[in-house]
Amino acid sequence: MKIKMLLPVLALIFATGMSFTTVSASQNAISGFVERTPGNWQAVNVDCQGNQECLVQFAGEPQTHQVYATMDKSQPLNGSGEVIILNP
Amino acid sequence: MTRDKIIYISINYILLIVFAFAGITKLLEQEKFYTNLVNSPILELPSLVIHIIAWLIPTLEVFVVIGLIWKRFQVQAIYLIVVLLITYIIYTLAILLVAPYSPCSCGGVIALIDWTQHLYLQIGLLSLTFVEMYYHFKISKN
């Protein structure tokens, strides 16, 4: 009887642990940088895939920003061309 | 323990782990999940509705997990899995066939696979759920 309850709980603990590990690993991932205001670079975690520009827009702000691989404008990242909305 | 019961319990654990992982990851990365939905090329919905969906989906996934553990609610959990997986399959098909571009897939380890692989995974899980349903009623009858 005990094993009937214990095994699902162990499976749940396993899945919970896996979730926390995955989340903490993905939080450290920075995919690019944007120049939010002149000279002020901010790291962003966005999915840039495609052959066009990788553009982001912070919610509530009118301007869009190109995502760059480094904190200068030498390596713009390619994306879908669609503007990705981020929470500021 | 009969062969039927072993199959039933094994599928139960697979679904439990998949839905627990999916639900908890979405709750932990709630903001990211919301951002993915806001940027979805096929969900052109008001922000409030997206917020509700972003909470509703992981909550339902957690309910599935509770249902799978709690024997009394296993049938309801199985039906809920079928509804969720059919919804995901329709959404994935829309992304693949209708959307002008494919967005970022989703959070978790599953983010490593593309949308076509997502579709295969969902169809596989749905098939497993139907097998689970079959064995559930078969075991209940005996």
PDB file of C-alpha atoms in Angstrom:
ATOM      1  CA  MET A   1       0.000   0.000   0.000  1.00  0.00           C
ATOM      2  CA  LYS A   2       2.790   2.399   0.946  1.00  0.00           C
ATOM      3  CA  ILE A   3       4.711   1.730  -2.260  1.00  0.00           C
ATOM      4  CA  LYS A   4       1.621   2.682  -4.295  1.00  0.00           C
ATOM      5  CA  MET A   5       1.835   6.202  -2.884  1.00  0.00           C
ATOM      6  CA  LEU A   6       5.608   6.384  -2.629  1.00  0.00           C
ATOM      7  CA  LEU A   7       6.395   5.748  -6.303  1.00  0.00           C
ATOM      8  CA  PRO A   8       4.197   8.541  -7.742  1.00  0.00           C
ATOM      9  CA  VAL A   9       5.571  10.948  -5.137  1.00  0.00           C
ATOM     10  CA  LEU A  10       9.132   9.971  -6.124  1.00  0.00           C
ATOM     11  CA  ALA A  11       8.227  10.537  -9.782  1.00  0.00           C
ATOM     12  CA  LEU A  12       6.821  13.946  -8.853  1.00  0.00           C
ATOM     13  CA  ILE A  13       9.982  14.842  -6.895  1.00  0.00           C
ATOM     14  CA  PHE A  14      12.078  13.761  -9.884  1.00  0.00           C
ATOM     15  CA  ALA A  15      10.049  15.961 -12.264  1.00  0.00           C
ATOM     16  CA  THR A  16      10.145  18.919  -9.852  1.00  0.00           C
ATOM     17  CA  GLY A  17      13.913  18.654  -9.516  1.00  0.00           C
ATOM     18  CA  MET A  18      14.283  18.455 -13.275  1.00  0.00           C
ATOM     19  CA  SER A  19      12.137  21.603 -13.683  1.00  0.00           C
ATOM     20  CA  PHE A  20      14.182  23.632 -11.210  1.00  0.00           C
ATOM     21  CA  THR A  21      17.454  22.515 -12.815  1.00  0.00           C
ATOM     22  CA  THR A  22      16.207  23.398 -16.303  1.00  0.00           C
ATOM     23  CA  VAL A  23      14.899  26.806 -15.235  1.00  0.00           C
ATOM     24  CA  SER A  24      18.103  27.788 -13.429  1.00  0.00           C
ATOM     25  CA  ALA A  25      20.146  26.694 -16.465  1.00  0.00           C
ATOM     26  CA  SER A  26      18.009  28.654 -18.930  1.00  0.00           C
ATOM     27  CA  GLN A  27      17.994  31.807 -16.752  1.00  0.00           C
ATOM     28  CA  ASN A  28      21.738  32.095 -17.167  1.00  0.00           C
ATOM     29  CA  ALA A  29      21.393  32.042 -20.945  1.00  0.00           C
ATOM     30  CA  ILE A  30      21.850  35.439 -22.601  1.00  0.00           C
ATOM     31  CA  SER A  31      21.207  35.445 -26.289  1.00  0.00           C
ATOM     32  CA  GLY A  32      22.126  39.024 -27.099  1.00  0.00           C
ATOM     33  CA  PHE A  33      22.355  42.667 -26.189  1.00  0.00           C
ATOM     34  CA  VAL A  34      20.357  45.754 -27.097  1.00  0.00           C
ATOM     35  CA  GLU A  35      21.287  49.411 -26.804  1.00  0.00           C
ATOM     36  CA  ARG A  36      18.254  50.608 -24.898  1.00  0.00           C
ATOM     37  CA  THR A  37      19.437  54.199 -24.631  1.00  0.00           C
ATOM     38  CA  PRO A  38      22.638  55.501 -26.272  1.00  0.00           C
ATOM     39  CA  GLY A  39      25.581  53.855 -24.503  1.00  0.00           C
ATOM     40  CA  ASN A  40      23.326  51.828 -22.197  1.00  0.00           C
ATOM     41  CA  TRP A  41      23.457  48.135 -23.192  1.00  0.00           C
ATOM     42  CA  GLN A  42      21.098  45.554 -21.790  1.00  0.00           C
ATOM     43  CA  ALA A  43      21.337  41.754 -21.995  1.00  0.00           C
ATOM     44  CA  VAL A  44      18.239  40.079 -23.412  1.00  0.00           C
ATOM     45  CA  ASN A  45      17.189  36.457 -23.687  1.00  0.00           C
ATOM     46  CA  VAL A  46      15.353  36.116 -26.970  1.00  0.00           C
ATOM     47  CA  ASP A  47      15.141  33.502 -29.676  1.00  0.00           C
ATOM     48  CA  CYS A  48      16.812  34.939 -32.785  1.00  0.00           C
ATOM     49  CA  GLN A  49      16.259  32.533 -35.676  1.00  0.00           C
ATOM     50  CA  GLY A  50      15.827  33.461 -39.311  1.00  0.00           C
ATOM     51  CA  ASN A  51      17.362  35.441 -42.120  1.00  0.00           C
ATOM     52  CA  GLN A  52      16.032  38.884 -41.293  1.00  0.00           C
ATOM     53  CA  GLU A  53      16.607  41.294 -38.422  1.00  0.00           C
ATOM     54  CA  CYS A  54      16.233  40.238 -34.786  1.00  0.00           C
ATOM     55  CA  LEU A  55      14.190  43.041 -33.278  1.00  0.00           C
ATOM     56  CA  VAL A  56      12.819  43.508 -29.775  1.00  0.00           C
ATOM     57  CA  GLN A  57      10.517  46.035 -28.179  1.00  0.00           C
ATOM     58  CA  PHE A  58      10.048  46.586 -24.467  1.00  0.00           C
ATOM     59  CA  ALA A  59       6.361  46.595 -23.526  1.00  0.00           C
ATOM     60  CA  GLY A  60       5.091  50.146 -23.118  1.00  0.00           C
ATOM     61  CA  GLU A  61       7.926  51.685 -25.111  1.00  0.00           C
ATOM     62  CA  PRO A  62       7.429  52.786 -28.708  1.00  0.00           C
ATOM     63  CA  GLN A  63      10.904  52.156 -30.154  1.00  0.00           C
ATOM     64  CA  THR A  64      12.256  48.821 -31.392  1.00  0.00           C
ATOM     65  CA  HIS A  65      15.833  47.664 -30.852  1.00  0.00           C
ATOM     66  CA  GLN A  66      18.134  45.492 -32.955  1.00  0.00           C
ATOM     67  CA  VAL A  67      19.708  42.616 -30.987  1.00  0.00           C
ATOM     68  CA  TYR A  68      23.514  42.315 -31.205  1.00  0.00           C
ATOM     69  CA  ALA A  69      25.786  39.411 -30.248  1.00  0.00           C
ATOM     70  CA  THR A  70      28.086  41.671 -28.230  1.00  0.00           C
ATOM     71  CA  MET A  71      27.851  45.068 -26.553  1.00  0.00           C
ATOM     72  CA  ASP A  72      28.723  46.911 -29.733  1.00  0.00           C
ATOM     73  CA  LYS A  73      27.064  47.175 -33.108  1.00  0.00           C
ATOM     74  CA  SER A  74      29.548  44.995 -34.977  1.00  0.00           C
ATOM     75  CA  GLN A  75      27.528  41.735 -34.939  1.00  0.00           C
ATOM     76  CA  PRO A  76      23.780  42.183 -35.432  1.00  0.00           C
ATOM     77  CA  LEU A  77      21.867  38.942 -34.890  1.00  0.00           C
ATOM     78  CA  ASN A  78      19.487  37.575 -37.494  1.00  0.00           C
ATOM     79  CA  GLY A  79      15.889  36.825 -36.612  1.00  0.00           C
ATOM     80  CA  SER A  80      12.450  36.377 -38.080  1.00  0.00           C
ATOM     81  CA  GLY A  81      12.016  40.103 -38.791  1.00  0.00           C
ATOM     82  CA  GLU A  82       9.058  40.202 -36.400  1.00  0.00           C
ATOM     83  CA  VAL A  83       9.341  42.457 -33.354  1.00  0.00           C
ATOM     84  CA  ILE A  84       9.595  40.397 -30.151  1.00  0.00           C
ATOM     85  CA  ILE A  85       7.884  42.072 -27.204  1.00  0.00           C
ATOM     86  CA  LEU A  86       9.730  41.857 -23.880  1.00  0.00           C
ATOM     87  CA  ASN A  87       8.722  42.875 -20.381  1.00  0.00           C
ATOM     88  CA  PRO A  88      10.919  45.784 -19.296  1.00  0.00           C
TER      89      PRO A  88
ATOM     90  CA  MET B   1       0.653  -7.753 -10.794  1.00  0.00           C
ATOM     91  CA  THR B   2      -0.797  -8.443 -14.229  1.00  0.00           C
ATOM     92  CA  ARG B   3       0.742  -7.348 -17.537  1.00  0.00           C
ATOM     93  CA  ASP B   4      -2.167  -4.914 -18.095  1.00  0.00           C
ATOM     94  CA  LYS B   5      -1.553  -3.245 -14.770  1.00  0.00           C
ATOM     95  CA  ILE B   6       2.190  -2.909 -15.420  1.00  0.00           C
ATOM     96  CA  ILE B   7       1.501  -1.184 -18.769  1.00  0.00           C
ATOM     97  CA  TYR B   8      -1.121   1.049 -17.164  1.00  0.00           C
ATOM     98  CA  ILE B   9       1.137   2.099 -14.275  1.00  0.00           C
ATOM     99  CA  SER B  10       4.155   2.656 -16.559  1.00  0.00           C
ATOM    100  CA  ILE B  11       2.176   5.012 -18.844  1.00  0.00           C
ATOM    101  CA  ASN B  12       0.764   6.707 -15.750  1.00  0.00           C
ATOM    102  CA  TYR B  13       4.304   7.502 -14.557  1.00  0.00           C
ATOM    103  CA  ILE B  14       5.423   8.728 -17.974  1.00  0.00           C
ATOM    104  CA  LEU B  15       2.451  11.124 -18.183  1.00  0.00           C
ATOM    105  CA  LEU B  16       2.942  12.184 -14.569  1.00  0.00           C
ATOM    106  CA  ILE B  17       6.601  13.097 -15.129  1.00  0.00           C
ATOM    107  CA  VAL B  18       5.913  14.878 -18.456  1.00  0.00           C
ATOM    108  CA  PHE B  19       3.015  16.960 -17.108  1.00  0.00           C
ATOM    109  CA  ALA B  20       4.704  17.696 -13.761  1.00  0.00           C
ATOM    110  CA  PHE B  21       7.805  18.875 -15.619  1.00  0.00           C
ATOM    111  CA  ALA B  22       5.798  20.946 -18.108  1.00  0.00           C
ATOM    112  CA  GLY B  23       3.515  22.512 -15.493  1.00  0.00           C
ATOM    113  CA  ILE B  24       6.179  23.335 -12.906  1.00  0.00           C
ATOM    114  CA  THR B  25       8.576  24.719 -15.543  1.00  0.00           C
ATOM    115  CA  LYS B  26       5.841  26.985 -16.919  1.00  0.00           C
ATOM    116  CA  LEU B  27       4.988  28.210 -13.417  1.00  0.00           C
ATOM    117  CA  LEU B  28       8.651  28.874 -12.617  1.00  0.00           C
ATOM    118  CA  GLU B  29       9.197  30.633 -15.951  1.00  0.00           C
ATOM    119  CA  GLN B  30       5.789  32.293 -15.922  1.00  0.00           C
ATOM    120  CA  GLU B  31       7.033  35.565 -17.405  1.00  0.00           C
ATOM    121  CA  LYS B  32       8.869  33.749 -20.207  1.00  0.00           C
ATOM    122  CA  PHE B  33       5.802  31.657 -20.995  1.00  0.00           C
ATOM    123  CA  TYR B  34       3.682  34.815 -21.107  1.00  0.00           C
ATOM    124  CA  THR B  35       6.240  36.506 -23.407  1.00  0.00           C
ATOM    125  CA  ASN B  36       6.154  33.460 -25.726  1.00  0.00           C
ATOM    126  CA  LEU B  37       2.362  33.646 -25.910  1.00  0.00           C
ATOM    127  CA  VAL B  38       2.358  37.432 -26.462  1.00  0.00           C
ATOM    128  CA  ASN B  39       4.796  36.961 -29.348  1.00  0.00           C
ATOM    129  CA  SER B  40       2.888  34.055 -30.848  1.00  0.00           C
ATOM    130  CA  PRO B  41       2.116  34.717 -34.533  1.00  0.00           C
ATOM    131  CA  ILE B  42      -1.321  33.085 -34.301  1.00  0.00           C
ATOM    132  CA  LEU B  43      -2.619  34.213 -30.886  1.00  0.00           C
ATOM    133  CA  GLU B  44      -3.682  37.780 -31.534  1.00  0.00           C
ATOM    134  CA  LEU B  45      -5.543  38.184 -28.254  1.00  0.00           C
ATOM    135  CA  PRO B  46      -5.780  40.976 -25.668  1.00  0.00           C
ATOM    136  CA  SER B  47      -3.077  41.045 -23.014  1.00  0.00           C
ATOM    137  CA  LEU B  48      -5.548  40.085 -20.251  1.00  0.00           C
ATOM    138  CA  VAL B  49      -6.645  36.938 -22.115  1.00  0.00           C
ATOM    139  CA  ILE B  50      -2.988  35.964 -22.692  1.00  0.00           C
ATOM    140  CA  HIS B  51      -2.339  36.480 -18.962  1.00  0.00           C
ATOM    141  CA  ILE B  52      -5.253  34.161 -18.133  1.00  0.00           C
ATOM    142  CA  ILE B  53      -4.032  31.517 -20.618  1.00  0.00           C
ATOM    143  CA  ALA B  54      -0.481  31.801 -19.225  1.00  0.00           C
ATOM    144  CA  TRP B  55      -1.806  30.872 -15.769  1.00  0.00           C
ATOM    145  CA  LEU B  56      -4.536  28.483 -16.870  1.00  0.00           C
ATOM    146  CA  ILE B  57      -2.356  26.081 -18.893  1.00  0.00           C
ATOM    147  CA  PRO B  58       0.212  25.330 -16.137  1.00  0.00           C
ATOM    148  CA  THR B  59      -2.572  25.168 -13.528  1.00  0.00           C
ATOM    149  CA  LEU B  60      -4.409  22.550 -15.592  1.00  0.00           C
ATOM    150  CA  GLU B  61      -1.160  20.629 -16.010  1.00  0.00           C
ATOM    151  CA  VAL B  62      -0.698  20.603 -12.224  1.00  0.00           C
ATOM    152  CA  PHE B  63      -4.305  19.395 -11.853  1.00  0.00           C
ATOM    153  CA  VAL B  64      -3.458  16.549 -14.244  1.00  0.00           C
ATOM    154  CA  VAL B  65      -0.541  15.550 -12.010  1.00  0.00           C
ATOM    155  CA  ILE B  66      -2.706  15.615  -8.875  1.00  0.00           C
ATOM    156  CA  GLY B  67      -5.350  13.582 -10.705  1.00  0.00           C
ATOM    157  CA  LEU B  68      -2.838  10.982 -11.857  1.00  0.00           C
ATOM    158  CA  ILE B  69      -1.528  10.532  -8.297  1.00  0.00           C
ATOM    159  CA  TRP B  70      -4.966  10.547  -6.660  1.00  0.00           C
ATOM    160  CA  LYS B  71      -6.704   7.391  -7.834  1.00  0.00           C
ATOM    161  CA  ARG B  72     -10.173   8.861  -7.376  1.00  0.00           C
ATOM    162  CA  PHE B  73      -9.561  11.509 -10.069  1.00  0.00           C
ATOM    163  CA  GLN B  74      -7.576   9.403 -12.547  1.00  0.00           C
ATOM    164  CA  VAL B  75     -10.356   9.261 -15.169  1.00  0.00           C
ATOM    165  CA  GLN B  76     -10.840  13.034 -15.058  1.00  0.00           C
ATOM    166  CA  ALA B  77      -7.060  13.493 -15.317  1.00  0.00           C
ATOM    167  CA  ILE B  78      -6.918  11.244 -18.405  1.00  0.00           C
ATOM    168  CA  TYR B  79      -9.752  13.187 -20.084  1.00  0.00           C
ATOM    169  CA  LEU B  80      -8.032  16.466 -19.239  1.00  0.00           C
ATOM    170  CA  ILE B  81      -4.780  15.161 -20.780  1.00  0.00           C
ATOM    171  CA  VAL B  82      -6.647  14.321 -24.002  1.00  0.00           C
ATOM    172  CA  VAL B  83      -8.170  17.825 -24.140  1.00  0.00           C
ATOM    173  CA  LEU B  84      -4.813  19.510 -23.423  1.00  0.00           C
ATOM    174  CA  LEU B  85      -2.889  17.410 -25.955  1.00  0.00           C
ATOM    175  CA  ILE B  86      -5.474  17.959 -28.700  1.00  0.00           C
ATOM    176  CA  THR B  87      -5.267  21.719 -28.005  1.00  0.00           C
ATOM    177  CA  TYR B  88      -1.456  21.597 -28.199  1.00  0.00           C
ATOM    178  CA  ILE B  89      -1.597  19.585 -31.443  1.00  0.00           C
ATOM    179  CA  ILE B  90      -3.994  22.099 -33.043  1.00  0.00           C
ATOM    180  CA  TYR B  91      -1.760  24.983 -31.910  1.00  0.00           C
ATOM    181  CA  THR B  92       1.388  23.261 -33.204  1.00  0.00           C
ATOM    182  CA  LEU B  93      -0.283  22.489 -36.549  1.00  0.00           C
ATOM    183  CA  ALA B  94      -1.344  26.134 -36.808  1.00  0.00           C
ATOM    184  CA  ILE B  95       2.254  27.226 -36.134  1.00  0.00           C
ATOM    185  CA  LEU B  96       3.573  24.831 -38.779  1.00  0.00           C
ATOM    186  CA  LEU B  97       0.929  25.380 -41.446  1.00  0.00           C
ATOM    187  CA  VAL B  98      -0.626  28.827 -40.954  1.00  0.00           C
ATOM    188  CA  ALA B  99       1.830  31.063 -39.071  1.00  0.00           C
ATOM    189  CA  PRO B 100       4.020  33.347 -41.190  1.00  0.00           C
ATOM    190  CA  TYR B 101       7.082  32.320 -39.144  1.00  0.00           C
ATOM    191  CA  SER B 102       7.879  29.810 -36.408  1.00  0.00           C
ATOM    192  CA  PRO B 103       8.490  31.444 -33.022  1.00  0.00           C
ATOM    193  CA  CYS B 104      10.651  30.164 -30.166  1.00  0.00           C
ATOM    194  CA  SER B 105       9.256  26.706 -29.271  1.00  0.00           C
ATOM    195  CA  CYS B 106       8.818  26.827 -25.460  1.00  0.00           C
ATOM    196  CA  GLY B 107      10.565  26.501 -22.139  1.00  0.00           C
ATOM    197  CA  GLY B 108      12.340  23.592 -20.519  1.00  0.00           C
ATOM    198  CA  VAL B 109      14.327  20.790 -22.069  1.00  0.00           C
ATOM    199  CA  ILE B 110      11.595  20.601 -24.711  1.00  0.00           C
ATOM    200  CA  ALA B 111      12.843  23.966 -26.065  1.00  0.00           C
ATOM    201  CA  LEU B 112      15.687  21.967 -27.621  1.00  0.00           C
ATOM    202  CA  ILE B 113      13.319  20.354 -30.130  1.00  0.00           C
ATOM    203  CA  ASP B 114      11.680  22.132 -33.070  1.00  0.00           C
ATOM    204  CA  TRP B 115       7.960  22.435 -33.827  1.00  0.00           C
ATOM    205  CA  THR B 116       7.782  19.328 -36.040  1.00  0.00           C
ATOM    206  CA  GLN B 117       9.424  17.234 -33.329  1.00  0.00           C
ATOM    207  CA  HIS B 118       6.991  18.839 -30.858  1.00  0.00           C
ATOM    208  CA  LEU B 119       4.124  17.603 -32.986  1.00  0.00           C
ATOM    209  CA  TYR B 120       5.498  14.040 -33.032  1.00  0.00           C
ATOM    210  CA  LEU B 121       5.971  14.180 -29.241  1.00  0.00           C
ATOM    211  CA  GLN B 122       2.400  15.360 -28.700  1.00  0.00           C
ATOM    212  CA  ILE B 123       0.949  12.719 -31.037  1.00  0.00           C
ATOM    213  CA  GLY B 124       3.040  10.084 -29.230  1.00  0.00           C
ATOM    214  CA  LEU B 125       1.801  11.253 -25.828  1.00  0.00           C
ATOM    215  CA  LEU B 126      -1.803  11.331 -27.076  1.00  0.00           C
ATOM    216  CA  SER B 127      -1.462   7.753 -28.328  1.00  0.00           C
ATOM    217  CA  LEU B 128      -0.054   6.731 -24.940  1.00  0.00           C
ATOM    218  CA  THR B 129      -2.994   8.446 -23.238  1.00  0.00           C
ATOM    219  CA  PHE B 130      -5.466   6.446 -25.335  1.00  0.00           C
ATOM    220  CA  VAL B 131      -3.612   3.238 -24.406  1.00  0.00           C
ATOM    221  CA  GLU B 132      -3.789   4.354 -20.754  1.00  0.00           C
ATOM    222  CA  MET B 133      -7.531   4.995 -21.125  1.00  0.00           C
ATOM    223  CA  TYR B 134      -8.071   1.542 -22.675  1.00  0.00           C
ATOM    224  CA  TYR B 135      -6.217  -0.224 -19.859  1.00  0.00           C
ATOM    225  CA  HIS B 136      -7.906   1.896 -17.201  1.00  0.00           C
ATOM    226  CA  PHE B 137     -11.361   0.736 -18.300  1.00  0.00           C
ATOM    227  CA  LYS B 138     -10.140  -2.826 -18.866  1.00  0.00           C
ATOM    228  CA  ILE B 139      -8.724  -3.043 -15.326  1.00  0.00           C
ATOM    229  CA  SER B 140     -11.812  -1.356 -13.838  1.00  0.00           C
ATOM    230  CA  LYS B 141     -14.099  -3.938 -15.499  1.00  0.00           C
ATOM    231  CA  ASN B 142     -12.218  -6.905 -13.982  1.00  0.00           C
TER     232      ASN B 142
END
